[in-house]
Tab-separated table of C-alpha atoms in Angstrom:
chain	number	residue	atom	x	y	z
A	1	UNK	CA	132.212	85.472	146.243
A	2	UNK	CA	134.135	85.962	149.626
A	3	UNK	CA	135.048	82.630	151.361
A	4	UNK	CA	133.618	81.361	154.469
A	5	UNK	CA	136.912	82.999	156.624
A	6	UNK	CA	136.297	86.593	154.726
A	7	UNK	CA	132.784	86.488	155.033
A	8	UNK	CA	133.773	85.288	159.149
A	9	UNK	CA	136.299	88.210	159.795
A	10	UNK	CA	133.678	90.571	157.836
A	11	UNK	CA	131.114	90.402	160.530
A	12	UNK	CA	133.944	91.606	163.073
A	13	UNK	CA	134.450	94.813	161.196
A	14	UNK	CA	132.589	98.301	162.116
A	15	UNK	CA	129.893	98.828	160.127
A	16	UNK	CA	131.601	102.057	158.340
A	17	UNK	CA	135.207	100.125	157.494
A	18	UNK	CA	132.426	96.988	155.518
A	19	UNK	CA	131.070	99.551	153.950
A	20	UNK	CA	133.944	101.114	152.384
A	21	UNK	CA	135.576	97.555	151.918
A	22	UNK	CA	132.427	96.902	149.777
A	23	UNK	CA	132.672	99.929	147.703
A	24	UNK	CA	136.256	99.285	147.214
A	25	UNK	CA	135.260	95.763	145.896
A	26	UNK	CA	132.682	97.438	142.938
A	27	UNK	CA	134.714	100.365	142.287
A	28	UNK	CA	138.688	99.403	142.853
A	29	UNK	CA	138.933	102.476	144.616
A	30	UNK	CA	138.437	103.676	148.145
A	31	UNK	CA	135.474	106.423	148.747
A	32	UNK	CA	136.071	109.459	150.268
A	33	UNK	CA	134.343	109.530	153.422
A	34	UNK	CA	135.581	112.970	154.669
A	35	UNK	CA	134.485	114.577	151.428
A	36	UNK	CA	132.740	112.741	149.606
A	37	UNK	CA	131.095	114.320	145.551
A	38	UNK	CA	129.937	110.706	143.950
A	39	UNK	CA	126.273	109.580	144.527
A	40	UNK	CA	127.774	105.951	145.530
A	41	UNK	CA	129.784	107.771	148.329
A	42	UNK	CA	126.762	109.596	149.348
A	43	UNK	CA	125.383	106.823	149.841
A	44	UNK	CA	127.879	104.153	151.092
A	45	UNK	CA	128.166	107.202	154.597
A	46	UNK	CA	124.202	106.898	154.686
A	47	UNK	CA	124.371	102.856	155.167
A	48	UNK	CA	126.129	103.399	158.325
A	49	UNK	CA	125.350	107.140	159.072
A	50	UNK	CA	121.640	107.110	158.832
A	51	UNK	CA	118.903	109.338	159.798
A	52	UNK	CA	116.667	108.300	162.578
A	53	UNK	CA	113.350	108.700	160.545
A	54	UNK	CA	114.799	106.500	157.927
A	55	UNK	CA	113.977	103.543	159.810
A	56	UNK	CA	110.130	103.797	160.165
A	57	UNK	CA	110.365	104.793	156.508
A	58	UNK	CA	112.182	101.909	155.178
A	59	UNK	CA	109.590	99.940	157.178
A	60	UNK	CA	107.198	98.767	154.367
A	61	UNK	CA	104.238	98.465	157.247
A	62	UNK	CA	104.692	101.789	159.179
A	63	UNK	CA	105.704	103.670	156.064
A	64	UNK	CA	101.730	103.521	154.951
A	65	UNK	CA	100.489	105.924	157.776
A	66	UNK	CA	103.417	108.600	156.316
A	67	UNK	CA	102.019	108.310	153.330
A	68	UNK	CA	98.497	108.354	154.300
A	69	UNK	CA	99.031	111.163	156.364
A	70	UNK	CA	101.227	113.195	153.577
A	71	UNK	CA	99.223	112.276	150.110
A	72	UNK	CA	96.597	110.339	151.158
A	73	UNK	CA	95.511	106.609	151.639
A	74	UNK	CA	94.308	106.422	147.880
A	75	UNK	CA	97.334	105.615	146.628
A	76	UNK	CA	98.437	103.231	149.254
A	77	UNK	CA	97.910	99.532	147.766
A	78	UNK	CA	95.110	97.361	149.450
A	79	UNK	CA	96.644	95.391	152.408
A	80	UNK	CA	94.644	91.824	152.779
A	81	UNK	CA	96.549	90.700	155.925
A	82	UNK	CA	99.585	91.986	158.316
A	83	UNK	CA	101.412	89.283	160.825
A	84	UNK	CA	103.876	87.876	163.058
A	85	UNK	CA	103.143	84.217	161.940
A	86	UNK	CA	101.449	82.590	159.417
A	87	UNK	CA	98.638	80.680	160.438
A	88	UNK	CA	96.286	78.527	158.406
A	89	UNK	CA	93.512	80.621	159.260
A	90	UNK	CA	95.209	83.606	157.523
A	91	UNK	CA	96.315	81.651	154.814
A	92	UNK	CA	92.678	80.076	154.276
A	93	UNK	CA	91.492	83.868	154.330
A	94	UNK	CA	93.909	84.936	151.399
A	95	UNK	CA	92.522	85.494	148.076
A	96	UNK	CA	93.642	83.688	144.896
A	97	UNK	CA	95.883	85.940	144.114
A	98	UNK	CA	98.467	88.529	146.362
A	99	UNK	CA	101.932	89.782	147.066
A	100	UNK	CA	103.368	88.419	149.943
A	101	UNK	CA	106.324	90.291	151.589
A	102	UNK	CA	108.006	91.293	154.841
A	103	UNK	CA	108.801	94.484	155.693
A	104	UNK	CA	112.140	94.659	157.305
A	105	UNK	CA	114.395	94.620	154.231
A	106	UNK	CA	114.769	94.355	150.733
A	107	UNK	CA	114.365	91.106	148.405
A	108	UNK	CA	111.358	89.665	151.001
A	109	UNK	CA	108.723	88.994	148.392
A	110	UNK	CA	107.268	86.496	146.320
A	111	UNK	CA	103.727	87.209	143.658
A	112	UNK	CA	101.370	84.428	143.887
A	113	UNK	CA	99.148	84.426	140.522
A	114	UNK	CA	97.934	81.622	141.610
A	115	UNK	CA	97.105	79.927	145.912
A	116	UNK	CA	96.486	76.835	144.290
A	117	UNK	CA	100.570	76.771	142.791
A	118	UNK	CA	101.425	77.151	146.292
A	119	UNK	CA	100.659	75.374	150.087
A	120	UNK	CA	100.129	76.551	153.203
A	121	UNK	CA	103.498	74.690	154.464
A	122	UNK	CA	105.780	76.379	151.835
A	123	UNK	CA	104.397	79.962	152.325
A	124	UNK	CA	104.782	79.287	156.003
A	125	UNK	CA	108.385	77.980	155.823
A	126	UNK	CA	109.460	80.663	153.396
A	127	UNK	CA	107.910	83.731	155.359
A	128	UNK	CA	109.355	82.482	158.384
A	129	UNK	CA	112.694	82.001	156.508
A	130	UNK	CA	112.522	86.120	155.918
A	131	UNK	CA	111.513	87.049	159.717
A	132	UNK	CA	114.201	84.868	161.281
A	133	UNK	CA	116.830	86.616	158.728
A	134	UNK	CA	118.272	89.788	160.444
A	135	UNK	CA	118.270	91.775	157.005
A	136	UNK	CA	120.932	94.643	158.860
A	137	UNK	CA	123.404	92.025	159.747
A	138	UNK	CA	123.203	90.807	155.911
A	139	UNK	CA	123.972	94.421	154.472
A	140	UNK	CA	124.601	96.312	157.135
A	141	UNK	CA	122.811	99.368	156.258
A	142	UNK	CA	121.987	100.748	159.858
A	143	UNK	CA	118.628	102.148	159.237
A	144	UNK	CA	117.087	98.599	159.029
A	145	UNK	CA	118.290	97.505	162.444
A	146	UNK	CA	115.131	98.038	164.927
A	147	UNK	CA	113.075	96.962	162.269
A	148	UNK	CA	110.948	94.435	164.252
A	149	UNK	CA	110.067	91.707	161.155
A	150	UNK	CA	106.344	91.475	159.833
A	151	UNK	CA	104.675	89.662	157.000
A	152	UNK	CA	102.341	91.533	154.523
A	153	UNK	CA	99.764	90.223	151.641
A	154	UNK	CA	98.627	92.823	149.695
A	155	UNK	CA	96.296	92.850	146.815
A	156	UNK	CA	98.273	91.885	143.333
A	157	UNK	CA	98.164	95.075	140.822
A	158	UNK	CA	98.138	93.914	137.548
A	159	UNK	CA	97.626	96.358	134.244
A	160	UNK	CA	95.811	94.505	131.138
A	161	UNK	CA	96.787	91.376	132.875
A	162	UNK	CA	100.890	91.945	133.508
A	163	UNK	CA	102.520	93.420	136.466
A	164	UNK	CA	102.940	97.012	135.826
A	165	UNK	CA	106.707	98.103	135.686
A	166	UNK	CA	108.239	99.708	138.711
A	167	UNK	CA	108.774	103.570	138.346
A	168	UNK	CA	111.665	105.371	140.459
A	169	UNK	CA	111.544	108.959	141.370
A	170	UNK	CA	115.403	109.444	142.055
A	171	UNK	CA	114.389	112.896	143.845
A	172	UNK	CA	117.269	115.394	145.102
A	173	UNK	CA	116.218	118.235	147.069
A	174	UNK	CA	118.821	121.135	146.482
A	175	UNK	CA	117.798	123.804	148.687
A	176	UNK	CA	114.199	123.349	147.817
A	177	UNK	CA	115.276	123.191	143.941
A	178	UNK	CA	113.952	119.842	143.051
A	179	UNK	CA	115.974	117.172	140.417
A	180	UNK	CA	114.220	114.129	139.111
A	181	UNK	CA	115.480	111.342	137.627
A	182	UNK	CA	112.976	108.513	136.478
A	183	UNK	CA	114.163	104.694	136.208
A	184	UNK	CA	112.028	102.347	135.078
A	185	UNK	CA	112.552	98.692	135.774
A	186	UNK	CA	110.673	96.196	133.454
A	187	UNK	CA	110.300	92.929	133.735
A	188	UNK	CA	111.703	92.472	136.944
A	189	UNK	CA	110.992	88.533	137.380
A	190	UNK	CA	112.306	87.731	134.094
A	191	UNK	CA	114.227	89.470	131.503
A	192	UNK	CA	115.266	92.186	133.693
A	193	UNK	CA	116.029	95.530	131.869
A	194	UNK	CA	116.115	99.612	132.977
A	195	UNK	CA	115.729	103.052	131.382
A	196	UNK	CA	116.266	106.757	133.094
A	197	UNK	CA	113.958	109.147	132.076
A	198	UNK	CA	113.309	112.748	132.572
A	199	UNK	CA	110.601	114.524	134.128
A	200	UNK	CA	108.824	114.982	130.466
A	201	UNK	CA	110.099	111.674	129.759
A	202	UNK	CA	113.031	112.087	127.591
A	203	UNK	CA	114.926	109.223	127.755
A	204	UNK	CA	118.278	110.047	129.220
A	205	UNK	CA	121.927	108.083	128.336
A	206	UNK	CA	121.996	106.957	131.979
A	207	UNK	CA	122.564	103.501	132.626
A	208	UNK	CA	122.249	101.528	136.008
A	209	UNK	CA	123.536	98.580	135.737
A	210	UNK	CA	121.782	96.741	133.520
A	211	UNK	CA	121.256	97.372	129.588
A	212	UNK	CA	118.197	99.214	128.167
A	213	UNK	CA	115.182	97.993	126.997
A	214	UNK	CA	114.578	97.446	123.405
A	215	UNK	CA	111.740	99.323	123.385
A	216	UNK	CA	111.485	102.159	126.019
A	217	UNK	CA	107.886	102.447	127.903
A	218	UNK	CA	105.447	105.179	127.126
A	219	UNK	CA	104.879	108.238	129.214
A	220	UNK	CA	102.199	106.890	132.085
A	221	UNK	CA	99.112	108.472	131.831
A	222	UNK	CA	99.599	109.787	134.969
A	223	UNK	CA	103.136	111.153	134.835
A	224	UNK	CA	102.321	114.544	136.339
A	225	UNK	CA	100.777	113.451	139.502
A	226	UNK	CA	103.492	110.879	139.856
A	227	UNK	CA	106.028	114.025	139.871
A	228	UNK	CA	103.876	115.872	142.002
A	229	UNK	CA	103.112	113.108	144.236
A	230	UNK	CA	107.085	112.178	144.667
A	231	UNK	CA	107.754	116.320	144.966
A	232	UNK	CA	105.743	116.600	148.101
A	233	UNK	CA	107.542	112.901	149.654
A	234	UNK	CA	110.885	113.977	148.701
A	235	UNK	CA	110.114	117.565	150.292
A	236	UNK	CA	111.486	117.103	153.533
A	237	UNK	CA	114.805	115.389	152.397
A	238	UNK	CA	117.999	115.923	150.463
A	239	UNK	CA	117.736	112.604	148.736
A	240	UNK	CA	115.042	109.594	148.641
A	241	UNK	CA	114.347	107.623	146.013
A	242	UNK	CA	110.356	107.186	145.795
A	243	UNK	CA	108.657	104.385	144.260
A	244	UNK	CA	105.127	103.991	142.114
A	245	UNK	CA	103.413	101.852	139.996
A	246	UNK	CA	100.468	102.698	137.406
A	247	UNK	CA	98.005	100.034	137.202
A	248	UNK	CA	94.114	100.301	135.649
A	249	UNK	CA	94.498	104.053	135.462
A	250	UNK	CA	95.376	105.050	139.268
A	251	UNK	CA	98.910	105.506	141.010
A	252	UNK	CA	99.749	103.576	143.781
A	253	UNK	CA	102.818	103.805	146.591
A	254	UNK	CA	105.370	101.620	146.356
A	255	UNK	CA	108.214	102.275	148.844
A	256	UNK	CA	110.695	104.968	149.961
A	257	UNK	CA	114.261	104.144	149.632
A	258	UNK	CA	117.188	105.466	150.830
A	259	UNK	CA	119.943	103.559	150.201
A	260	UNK	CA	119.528	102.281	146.907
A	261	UNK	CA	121.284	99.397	145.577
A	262	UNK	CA	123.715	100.027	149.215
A	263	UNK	CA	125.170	102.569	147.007
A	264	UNK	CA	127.115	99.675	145.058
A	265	UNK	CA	125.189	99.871	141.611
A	266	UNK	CA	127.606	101.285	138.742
A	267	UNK	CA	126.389	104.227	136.541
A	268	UNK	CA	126.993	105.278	133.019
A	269	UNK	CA	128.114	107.391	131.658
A	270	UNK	CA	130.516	107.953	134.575
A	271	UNK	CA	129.866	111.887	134.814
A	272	UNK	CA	126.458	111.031	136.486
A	273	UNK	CA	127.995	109.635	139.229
A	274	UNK	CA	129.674	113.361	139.994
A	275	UNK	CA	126.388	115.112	138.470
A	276	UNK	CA	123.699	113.367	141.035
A	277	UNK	CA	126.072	113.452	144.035
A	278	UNK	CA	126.535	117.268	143.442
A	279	UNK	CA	122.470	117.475	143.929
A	280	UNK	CA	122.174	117.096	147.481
A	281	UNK	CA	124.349	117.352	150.538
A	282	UNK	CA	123.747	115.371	154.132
């Protein structure tokens, strides 16, 4: 935890020296920017050395007409409401149940099971909590900048009655020589737990930062769409991580991400760090 006179002089700093302060913070070791071979420094440069497209991507509202347009609205979840403000209109209009997010950064959201377990005046004062936060001058990561802040609700997927687990396409585009790597994270509003898979779902040894599950999920029924589906997103990039969910039998989009974890999250064993950064190139 920095203290209030760090965390002061940090917001002075250029956004590429906090970066590498950050990663020197996790790892005990400065990255090498001029060079760089670990996924983490891949990714540290990319938080302050960004593409231009990657911020209507990491937008979590205009990302659905990429998507739309590049595998089709099907798998795009069902979007009850999209706003500046909450009003009590909108909120009377909700259904019983939703997601409720924004779309400018990452850690925005909040699953209602229930409207009744909540009020107008704490959704309100929570959602405009997120849209007054400026999400790049918490983390810095460049591509979230000119992200002007919206609220979505979207309809609550739920599989036999639980939230389905969140499945990761880690996707590296070598040349047009595709790599998968599949976390799964289960769990992910209680006991928290993750598993890397392959694309035939062999559990790999990987480890990212937090310990397996005790029982590792079943193939989804739809695992070969899912890699085809996160194939034809990834196609036009040399890394992007690429999000889905199974739920009732159908796939749906999650999000595109493409600076995971800010680069920071540790990996086991260590090799991987050196084997996924030598999969793609910026």
């Amino acid at each position: 935890m920095l203290n209030p006179l760090v965390r002061q002089a940090s917001k002075l700093l250029p956004d590429s020296l906090y970066h590498q302060l950050k990663y020197v913070r996790v790892f005990k070791k400065w990255p090498n920017i001029s060079q760089p071979t670990t996924f983490s420094e891949k990714i540290t440069i990319r938080n302050f050395r960004p593409k231009p497209i990657y911020t209507n991507l990491a937008d979590k509202y205009l990302v659905r007409d990429y998507i739309a347009n590049t595998i089709g609205e099907k798998y795009l979840i069902e979007l009850h409401a999209v706003f500046d403000e909450l009003t009590e209109d909108i909120y009377a209009a909700l259904p019983q149940a939703f997601v409720i997010k924004a779309n400018h950064g990452s850690g925005f959201n909040l699953v209602v099971h229930d409207k009744a377990d909540t009020t107008f005046a704490q959704l309100s004062a929570l959602t405009r909590f997120w849209t007054k936060t400026n999400y790049y001058k918490t983390s810095r990561e460049r591509h979230y900048k000119q992200i002007q802040p919206r609220i979505l609700v979207e309809h609550l997927l739920q599989d036999d009655g639980h939230i389905p687990n969140d499945i990761k396409f880690h996707c590296f585009n070598q040349q047009g020589e595709m790599h998968i790597f599949i976390q799964v994270d289960y769990d992910r509003y209680g006991l928290h737990r993750r598993d890397v898979f392959d694309t035939d779902w062999r559990k790999t040894d990987i480890r990212m930062g937090l310990p397996n599950n005790a029982t590792p999920m079943p193939a989804p029924k739809n695992l070969p769409e899912m890699v085809g589906l996160a194939k034809r997103l990834a196609a036009d990039f040399n890394y992007v991580r690429v999000d889905f969910y199974e739920a009732d039998g159908n796939v749906y989009f999650g999000e595109l991400t493409f600076t995971p974890g800010g680069g920071l999250c540790k990996m086991y064993p260590e090799g991987v760090q050196h084997q996924w950064g030598s999969f793609f190139t910026e």
